[in-house]
Coordinates of C-alpha atoms (C1' of nucleotides) in Angstrom, one line a residue:
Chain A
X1 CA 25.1 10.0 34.2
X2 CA 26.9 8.2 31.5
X3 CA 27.9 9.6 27.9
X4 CA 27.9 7.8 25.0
X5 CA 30.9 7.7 22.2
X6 CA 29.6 9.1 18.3
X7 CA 28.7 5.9 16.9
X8 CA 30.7 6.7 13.9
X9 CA 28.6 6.0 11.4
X10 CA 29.2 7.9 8.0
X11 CA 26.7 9.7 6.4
X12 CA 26.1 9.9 2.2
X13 CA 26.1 13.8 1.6
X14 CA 25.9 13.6 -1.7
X15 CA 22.7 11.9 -1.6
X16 CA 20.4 14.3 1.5
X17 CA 19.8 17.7 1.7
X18 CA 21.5 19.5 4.5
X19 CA 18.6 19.2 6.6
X20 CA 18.0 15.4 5.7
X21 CA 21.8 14.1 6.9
X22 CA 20.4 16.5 9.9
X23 CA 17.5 14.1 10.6
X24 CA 19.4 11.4 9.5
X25 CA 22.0 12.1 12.2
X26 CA 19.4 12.4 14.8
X27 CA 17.6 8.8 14.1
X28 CA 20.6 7.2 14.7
X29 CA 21.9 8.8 18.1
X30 CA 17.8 9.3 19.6
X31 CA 17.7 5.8 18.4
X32 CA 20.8 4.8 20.1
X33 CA 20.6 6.3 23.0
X34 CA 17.9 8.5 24.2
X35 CA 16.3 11.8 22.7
X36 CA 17.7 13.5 26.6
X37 CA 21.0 12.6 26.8
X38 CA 21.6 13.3 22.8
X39 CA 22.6 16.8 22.6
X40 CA 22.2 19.1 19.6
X41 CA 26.1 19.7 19.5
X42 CA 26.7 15.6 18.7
X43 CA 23.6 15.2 16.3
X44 CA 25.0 19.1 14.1
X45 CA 28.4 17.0 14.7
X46 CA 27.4 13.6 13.6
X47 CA 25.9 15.3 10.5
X48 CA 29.1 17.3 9.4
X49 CA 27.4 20.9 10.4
X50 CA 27.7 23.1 12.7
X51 CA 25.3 24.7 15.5
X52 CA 24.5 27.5 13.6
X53 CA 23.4 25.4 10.6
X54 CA 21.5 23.8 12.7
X55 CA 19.3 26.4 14.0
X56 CA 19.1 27.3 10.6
X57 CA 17.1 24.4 9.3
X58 CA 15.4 23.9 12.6
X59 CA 14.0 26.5 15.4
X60 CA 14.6 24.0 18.4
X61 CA 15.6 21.0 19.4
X62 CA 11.8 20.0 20.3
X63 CA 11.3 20.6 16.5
X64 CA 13.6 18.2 15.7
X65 CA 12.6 15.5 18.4
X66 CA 8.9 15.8 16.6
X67 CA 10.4 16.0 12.6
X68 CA 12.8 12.6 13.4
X69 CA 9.1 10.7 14.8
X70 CA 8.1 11.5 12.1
X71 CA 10.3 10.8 9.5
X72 CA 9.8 7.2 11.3
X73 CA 6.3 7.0 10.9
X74 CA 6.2 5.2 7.3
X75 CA 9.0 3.2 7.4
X76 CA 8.0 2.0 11.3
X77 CA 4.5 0.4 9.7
X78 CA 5.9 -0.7 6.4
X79 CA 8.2 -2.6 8.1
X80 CA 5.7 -4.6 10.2
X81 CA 3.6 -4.8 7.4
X82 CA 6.4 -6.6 5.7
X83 CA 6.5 -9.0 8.6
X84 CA 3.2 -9.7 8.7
X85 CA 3.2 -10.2 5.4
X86 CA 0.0 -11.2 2.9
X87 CA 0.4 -15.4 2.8
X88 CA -1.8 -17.4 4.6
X89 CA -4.7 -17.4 7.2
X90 CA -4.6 -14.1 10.0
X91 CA -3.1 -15.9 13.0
X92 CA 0.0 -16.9 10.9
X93 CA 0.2 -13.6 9.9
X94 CA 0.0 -12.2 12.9
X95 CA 2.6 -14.3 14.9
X96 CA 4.8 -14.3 11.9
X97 CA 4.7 -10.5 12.3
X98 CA 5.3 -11.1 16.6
X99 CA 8.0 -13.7 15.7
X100 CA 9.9 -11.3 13.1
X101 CA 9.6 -9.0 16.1
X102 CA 11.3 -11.0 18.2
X103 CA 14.1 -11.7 16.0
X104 CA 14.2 -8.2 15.7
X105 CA 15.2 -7.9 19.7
X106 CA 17.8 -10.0 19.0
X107 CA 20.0 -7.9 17.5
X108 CA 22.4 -5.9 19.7
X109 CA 21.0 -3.0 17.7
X110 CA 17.3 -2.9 19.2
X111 CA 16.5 -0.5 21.8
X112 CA 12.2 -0.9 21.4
X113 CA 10.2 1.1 19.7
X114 CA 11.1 4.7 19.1
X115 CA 7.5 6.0 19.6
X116 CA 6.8 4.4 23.1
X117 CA 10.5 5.5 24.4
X118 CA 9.8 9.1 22.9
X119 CA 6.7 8.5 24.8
X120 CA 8.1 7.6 28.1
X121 CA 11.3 10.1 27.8
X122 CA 8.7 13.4 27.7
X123 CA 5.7 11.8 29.6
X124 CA 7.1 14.9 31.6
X125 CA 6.6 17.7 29.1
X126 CA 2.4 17.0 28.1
X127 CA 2.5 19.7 25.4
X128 CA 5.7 18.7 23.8
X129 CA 5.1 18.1 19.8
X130 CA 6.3 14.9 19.2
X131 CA 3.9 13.4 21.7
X132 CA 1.3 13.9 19.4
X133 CA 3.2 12.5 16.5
X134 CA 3.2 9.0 18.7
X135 CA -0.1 9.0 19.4
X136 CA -0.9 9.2 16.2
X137 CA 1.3 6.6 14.8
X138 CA 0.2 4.1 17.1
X139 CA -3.6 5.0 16.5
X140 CA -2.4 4.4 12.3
X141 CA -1.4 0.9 13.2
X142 CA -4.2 0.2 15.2
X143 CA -6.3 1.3 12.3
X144 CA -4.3 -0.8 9.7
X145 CA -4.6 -3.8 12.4
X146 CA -8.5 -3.2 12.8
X147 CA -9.0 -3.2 8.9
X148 CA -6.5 -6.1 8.5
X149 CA -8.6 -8.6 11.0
X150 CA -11.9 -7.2 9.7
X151 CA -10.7 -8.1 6.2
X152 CA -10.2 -11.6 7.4
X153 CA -14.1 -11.8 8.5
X154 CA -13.8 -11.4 12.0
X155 CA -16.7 -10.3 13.9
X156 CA -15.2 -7.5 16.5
X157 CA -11.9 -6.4 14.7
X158 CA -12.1 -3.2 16.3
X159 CA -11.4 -5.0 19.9
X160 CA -9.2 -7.4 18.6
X161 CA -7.1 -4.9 17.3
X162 CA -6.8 -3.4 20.5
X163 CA -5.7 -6.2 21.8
X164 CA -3.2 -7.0 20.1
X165 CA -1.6 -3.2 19.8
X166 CA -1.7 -3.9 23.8
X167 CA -0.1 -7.4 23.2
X168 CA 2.6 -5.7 20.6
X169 CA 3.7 -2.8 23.1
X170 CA 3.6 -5.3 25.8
X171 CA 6.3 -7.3 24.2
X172 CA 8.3 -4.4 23.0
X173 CA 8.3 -3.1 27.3
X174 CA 9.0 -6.5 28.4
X175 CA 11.9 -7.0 26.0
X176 CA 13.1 -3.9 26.7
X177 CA 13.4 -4.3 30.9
X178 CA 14.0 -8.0 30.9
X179 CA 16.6 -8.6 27.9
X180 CA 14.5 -11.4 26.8
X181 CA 13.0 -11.3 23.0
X182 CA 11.2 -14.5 23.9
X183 CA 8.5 -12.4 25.3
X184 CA 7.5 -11.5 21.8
X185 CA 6.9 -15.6 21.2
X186 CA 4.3 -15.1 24.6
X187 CA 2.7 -12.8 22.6
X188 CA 2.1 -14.2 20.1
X189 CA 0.7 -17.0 21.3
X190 CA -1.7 -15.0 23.1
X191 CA -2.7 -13.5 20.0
X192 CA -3.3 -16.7 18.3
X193 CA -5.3 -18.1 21.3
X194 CA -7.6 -14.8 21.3
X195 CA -8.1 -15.1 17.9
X196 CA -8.9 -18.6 18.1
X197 CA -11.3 -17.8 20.8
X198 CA -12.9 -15.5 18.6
X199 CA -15.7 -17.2 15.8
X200 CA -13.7 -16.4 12.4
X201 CA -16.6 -15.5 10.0
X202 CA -15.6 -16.9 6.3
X203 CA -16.0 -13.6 4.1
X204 CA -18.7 -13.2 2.4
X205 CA -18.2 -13.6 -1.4
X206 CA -21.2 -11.8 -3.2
X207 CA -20.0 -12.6 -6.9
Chain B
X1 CA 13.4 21.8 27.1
X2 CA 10.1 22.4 29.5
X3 CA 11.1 22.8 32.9
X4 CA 8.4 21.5 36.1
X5 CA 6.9 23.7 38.7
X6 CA 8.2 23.1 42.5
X7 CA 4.9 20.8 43.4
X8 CA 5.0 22.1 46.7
X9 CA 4.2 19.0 48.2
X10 CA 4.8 19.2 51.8
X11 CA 6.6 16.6 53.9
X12 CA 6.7 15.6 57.3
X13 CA 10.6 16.2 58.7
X14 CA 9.6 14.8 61.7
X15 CA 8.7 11.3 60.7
X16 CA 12.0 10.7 58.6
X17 CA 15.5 10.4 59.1
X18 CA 17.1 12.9 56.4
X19 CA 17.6 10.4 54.0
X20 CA 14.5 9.4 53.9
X21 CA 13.4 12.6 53.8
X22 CA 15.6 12.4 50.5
X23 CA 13.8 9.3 49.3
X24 CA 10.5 10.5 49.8
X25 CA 11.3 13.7 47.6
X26 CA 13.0 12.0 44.6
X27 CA 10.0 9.7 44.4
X28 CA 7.4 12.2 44.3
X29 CA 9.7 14.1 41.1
X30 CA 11.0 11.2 39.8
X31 CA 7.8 9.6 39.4
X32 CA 5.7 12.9 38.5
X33 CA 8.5 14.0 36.2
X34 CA 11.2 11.8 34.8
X35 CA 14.5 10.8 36.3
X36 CA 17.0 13.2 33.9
X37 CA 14.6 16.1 34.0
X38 CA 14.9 16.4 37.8
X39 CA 18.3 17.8 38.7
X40 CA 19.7 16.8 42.5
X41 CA 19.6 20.5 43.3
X42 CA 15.1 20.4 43.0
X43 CA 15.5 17.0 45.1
X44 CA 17.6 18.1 47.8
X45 CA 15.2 21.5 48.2
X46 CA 11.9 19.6 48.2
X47 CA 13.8 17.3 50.8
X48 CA 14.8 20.9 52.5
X49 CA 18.4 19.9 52.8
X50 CA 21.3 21.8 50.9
X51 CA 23.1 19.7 48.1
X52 CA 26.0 19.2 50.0
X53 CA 23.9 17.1 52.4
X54 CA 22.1 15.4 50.0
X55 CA 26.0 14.3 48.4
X56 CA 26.6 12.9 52.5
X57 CA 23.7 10.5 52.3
X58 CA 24.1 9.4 48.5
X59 CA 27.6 8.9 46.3
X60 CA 25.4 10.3 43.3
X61 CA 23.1 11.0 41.6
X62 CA 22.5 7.2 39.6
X63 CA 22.8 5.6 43.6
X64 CA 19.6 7.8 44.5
X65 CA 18.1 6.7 41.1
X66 CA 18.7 3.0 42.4
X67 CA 17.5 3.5 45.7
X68 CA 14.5 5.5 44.7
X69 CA 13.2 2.5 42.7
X70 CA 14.2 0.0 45.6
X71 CA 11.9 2.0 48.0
X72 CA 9.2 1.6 45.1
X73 CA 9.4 -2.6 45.1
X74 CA 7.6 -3.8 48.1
X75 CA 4.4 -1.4 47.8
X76 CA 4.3 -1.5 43.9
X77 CA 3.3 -5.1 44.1
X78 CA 1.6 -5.2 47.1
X79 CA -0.8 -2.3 45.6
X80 CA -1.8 -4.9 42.3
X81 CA -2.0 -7.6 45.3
X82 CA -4.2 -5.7 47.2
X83 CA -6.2 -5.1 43.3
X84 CA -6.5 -8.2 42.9
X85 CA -7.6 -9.4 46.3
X86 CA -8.5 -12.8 47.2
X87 CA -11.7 -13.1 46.7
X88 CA -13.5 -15.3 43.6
X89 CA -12.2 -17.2 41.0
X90 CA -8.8 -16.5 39.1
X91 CA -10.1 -14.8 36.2
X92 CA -11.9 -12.5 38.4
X93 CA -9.1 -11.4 40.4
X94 CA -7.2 -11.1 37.6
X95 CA -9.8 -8.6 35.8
X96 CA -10.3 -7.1 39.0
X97 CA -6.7 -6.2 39.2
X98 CA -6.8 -4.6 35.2
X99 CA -9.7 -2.8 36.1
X100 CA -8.3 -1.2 39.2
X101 CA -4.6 -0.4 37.1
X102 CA -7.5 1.8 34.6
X103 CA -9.4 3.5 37.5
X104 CA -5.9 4.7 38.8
X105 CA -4.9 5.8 35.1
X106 CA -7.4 7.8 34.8
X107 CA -6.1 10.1 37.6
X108 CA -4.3 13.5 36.9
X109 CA -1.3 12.1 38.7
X110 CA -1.2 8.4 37.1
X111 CA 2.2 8.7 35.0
X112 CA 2.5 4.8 34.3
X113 CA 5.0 2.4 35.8
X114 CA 8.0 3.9 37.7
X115 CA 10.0 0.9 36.9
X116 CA 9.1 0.8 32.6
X117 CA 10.0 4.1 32.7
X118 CA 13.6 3.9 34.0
X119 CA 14.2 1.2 32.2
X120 CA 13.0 3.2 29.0
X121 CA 14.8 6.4 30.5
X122 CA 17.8 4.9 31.2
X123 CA 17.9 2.2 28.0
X124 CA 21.2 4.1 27.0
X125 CA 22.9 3.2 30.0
X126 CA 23.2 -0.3 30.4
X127 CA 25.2 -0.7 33.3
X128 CA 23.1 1.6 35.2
X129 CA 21.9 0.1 38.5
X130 CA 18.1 1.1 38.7
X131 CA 18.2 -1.3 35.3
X132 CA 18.9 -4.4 37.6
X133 CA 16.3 -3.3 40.4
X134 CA 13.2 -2.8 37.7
X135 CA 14.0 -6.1 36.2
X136 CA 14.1 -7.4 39.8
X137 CA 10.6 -6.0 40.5
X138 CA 9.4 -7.2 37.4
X139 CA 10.6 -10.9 37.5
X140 CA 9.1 -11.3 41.4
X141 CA 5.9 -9.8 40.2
X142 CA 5.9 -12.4 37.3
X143 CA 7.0 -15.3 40.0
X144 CA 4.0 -14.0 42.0
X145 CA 1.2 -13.9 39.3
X146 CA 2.9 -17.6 38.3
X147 CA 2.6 -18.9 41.9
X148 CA -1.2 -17.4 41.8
X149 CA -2.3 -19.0 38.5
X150 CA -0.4 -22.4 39.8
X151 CA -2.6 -22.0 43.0
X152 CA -5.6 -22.1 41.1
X153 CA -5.0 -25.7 39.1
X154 CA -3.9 -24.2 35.7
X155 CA -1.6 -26.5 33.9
X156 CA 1.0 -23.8 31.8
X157 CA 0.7 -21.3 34.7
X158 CA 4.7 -20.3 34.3
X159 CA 3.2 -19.3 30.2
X160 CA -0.1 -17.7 31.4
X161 CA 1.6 -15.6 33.7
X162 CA 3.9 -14.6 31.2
X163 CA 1.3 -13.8 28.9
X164 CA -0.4 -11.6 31.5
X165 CA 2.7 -9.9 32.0
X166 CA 3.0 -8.6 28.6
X167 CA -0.7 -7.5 29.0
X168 CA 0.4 -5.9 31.7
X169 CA 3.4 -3.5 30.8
X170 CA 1.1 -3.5 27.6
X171 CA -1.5 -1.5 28.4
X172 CA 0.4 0.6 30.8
X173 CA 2.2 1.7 27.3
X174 CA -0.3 2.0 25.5
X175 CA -2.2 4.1 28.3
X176 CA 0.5 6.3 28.9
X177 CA 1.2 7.2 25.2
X178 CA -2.6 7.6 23.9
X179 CA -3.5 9.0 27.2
X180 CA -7.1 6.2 27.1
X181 CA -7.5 4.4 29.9
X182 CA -9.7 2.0 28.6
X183 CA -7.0 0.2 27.0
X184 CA -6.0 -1.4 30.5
X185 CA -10.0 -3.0 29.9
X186 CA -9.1 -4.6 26.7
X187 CA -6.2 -6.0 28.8
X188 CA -8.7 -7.6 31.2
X189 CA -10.9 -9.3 28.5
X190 CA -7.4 -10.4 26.8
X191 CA -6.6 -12.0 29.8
X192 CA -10.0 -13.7 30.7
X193 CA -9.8 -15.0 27.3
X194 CA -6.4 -16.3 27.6
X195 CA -7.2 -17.8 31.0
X196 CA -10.8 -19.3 29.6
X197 CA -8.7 -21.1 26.5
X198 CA -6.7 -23.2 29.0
X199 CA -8.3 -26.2 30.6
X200 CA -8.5 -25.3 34.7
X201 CA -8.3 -27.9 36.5
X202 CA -9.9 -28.0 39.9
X203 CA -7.5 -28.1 42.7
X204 CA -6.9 -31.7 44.2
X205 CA -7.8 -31.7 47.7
X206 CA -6.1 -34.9 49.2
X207 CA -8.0 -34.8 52.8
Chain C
dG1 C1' 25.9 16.0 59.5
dT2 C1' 24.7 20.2 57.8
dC3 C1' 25.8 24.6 56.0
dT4 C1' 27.6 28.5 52.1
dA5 C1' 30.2 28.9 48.2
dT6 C1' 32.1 27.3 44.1
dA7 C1' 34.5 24.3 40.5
dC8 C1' 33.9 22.5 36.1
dA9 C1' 31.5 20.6 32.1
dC10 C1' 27.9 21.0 29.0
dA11 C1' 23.4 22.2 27.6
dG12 C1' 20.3 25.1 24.2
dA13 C1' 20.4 29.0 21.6
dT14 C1' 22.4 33.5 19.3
dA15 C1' 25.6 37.3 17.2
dG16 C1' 27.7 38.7 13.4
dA17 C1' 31.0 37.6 9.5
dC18 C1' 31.2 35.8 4.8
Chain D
dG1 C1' 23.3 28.8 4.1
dT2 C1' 27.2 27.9 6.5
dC3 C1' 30.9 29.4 9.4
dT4 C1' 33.6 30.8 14.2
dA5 C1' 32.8 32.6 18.6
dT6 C1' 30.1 33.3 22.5
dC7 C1' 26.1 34.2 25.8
dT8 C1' 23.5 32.4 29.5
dG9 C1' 21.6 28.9 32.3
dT10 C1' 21.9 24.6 34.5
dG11 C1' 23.8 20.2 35.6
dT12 C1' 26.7 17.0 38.8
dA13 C1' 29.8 17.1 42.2
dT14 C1' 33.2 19.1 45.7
dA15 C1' 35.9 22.4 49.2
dG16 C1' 36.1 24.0 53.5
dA17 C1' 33.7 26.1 57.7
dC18 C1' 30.9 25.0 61.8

DNA sequence: GTCTATACACAGATAGAC
DNA sequence: GTCTATCTGTGTATAGAC
């Protein structure tokens, strides 16, 4: 199997904690690459420590596979909350949040969504920590999704929502095998169309 | 790292030439495990040949990786063929087909799709050549769903089947991380709805 | 074509000094 | 809290006999 060169990326010292630049170090290369084939030595490397330092600040590398999802968590859903952002009617909001996705692909950079390759990488290992830190980020985005489409007066937000987290990790797979971010502008046409298909209820202003 | 129990599946020696015998293995602990957590060395036991054999039959370990998923094409999509079957209108096969993909998730053994998860496994390694055979699969499966919806009078049937694509992979993802295989259902209403907002147009019969 | 034995690199994790 | 040095297991792949 193939090994990957340090990205060579430079850290800011001054401004993390030991432990930080350690997680800091590990987003990049599980990011990168894959949580497997990034070994402990590279990531205590990449941060400027050494082995020992890292066992220090962390008890395995498991620990550290579940402590860099979720140092991802907020920034993940902030970021497509940003996309999405608050003007205009749902569906625009939606695919503009689809559309910033799929420029998103574009970049060289993008290599899916952290979560769902986690995911995939330790489907093998069902007790492993950082499964559960996945699960739960996805089910916080479903939530915000769900409150987001019931806000906007729609009569069954909770399967809409559900729908669309389907249509979202659809796109993100199908970018990911096929090297095409147009798949992200499929889906979000199909989100518009099912919530066009859907009767929007105006909310109800009581004032 | 966890390490996986021998599963003790038996095989049948006499049916197979050795490297099928080979084959046979690495898909049973490929697919029940992941590709970089099974070493050649539990392959070439389960296949009860010594690793020197196994090294006759394959160049390496990435060529058995390749071939593995190869072997995997043909009854991967004859399985959602056979799903879907041939019976009723589109939307019902199509549903049928969703609905079959969640009864078979819901099984101890249902670990997703063997081709998403190389190409999740094995994002770091672009070149790899199992990347190029589970973009193969997925692109003929996409051509088939296509050539189905075309059958059946709809007018965008190259977008609809690219919708139901994403719908697809989507809810294998989202099945595999929250471990709910009811997700594959909100697939099959997505896709009904998707189908049901495009006009069908009856098939012209010219005789 | 299949075997036993082994080379060689690298993994995760620890020992003990400072 | 961080260092150098090392233990122990396992990985892919190969040598040479039969």
């Amino acid at each position: 199997m193939g090994r990957l060169a340090n990205g060579g990326i430079t850290l800011h010292p001054e401004l993390m904690s030991t432990k930080d630049q350690i997680i800091t170090a590990a987003d990049i290369l599980f990011y990168a690459g894959s949580i497997r084939e990034v070994s402990v030595e590279r990531i205590a490397e990449k941060a400027g420590v050494t082995k020992k330092t890292f066992y220090y600040h962390f008890q395995s590398k498991d620990e550290l596979v579940a402590t860099y999802l979720e140092a991802r968590l907020k920034p993940t859903i902030e970021r497509y909350q940003k996309w999405a952002g608050l003007e205009g009617a749902l569906a625009d909001r939606i695919e503009r949040m689809f559309n910033m996705l799929a420029a998103s692909a574009e970049k060289q950079t993008w290599k899916g969504c952290g979560f769902l390759r986690a995911a995939v990488e330790l489907a093998d290992s069902p007790g492993h920590p950082a499964l559960a830190v996945a699960r739960r980020h996805k089910a916080a985005f479903e939530e915000w999704l769900a409150d987001d489409i019931r806000s906007a007066g729609f009569a069954d937000a909770f399967s809409l929502a559900r729908m669309i987290m389907v249509l979202l990790d659809g796109a993100v797979a199908r970018m990911l095998v096929q090297k095409d971010p147009s798949y992200a502008r499929d889906a979000a046409k199909a989100a518009r169309l099912l919530l066009e298909s859907q009767t929007a209820r105006r909310p109800v202003y009581t004032d």
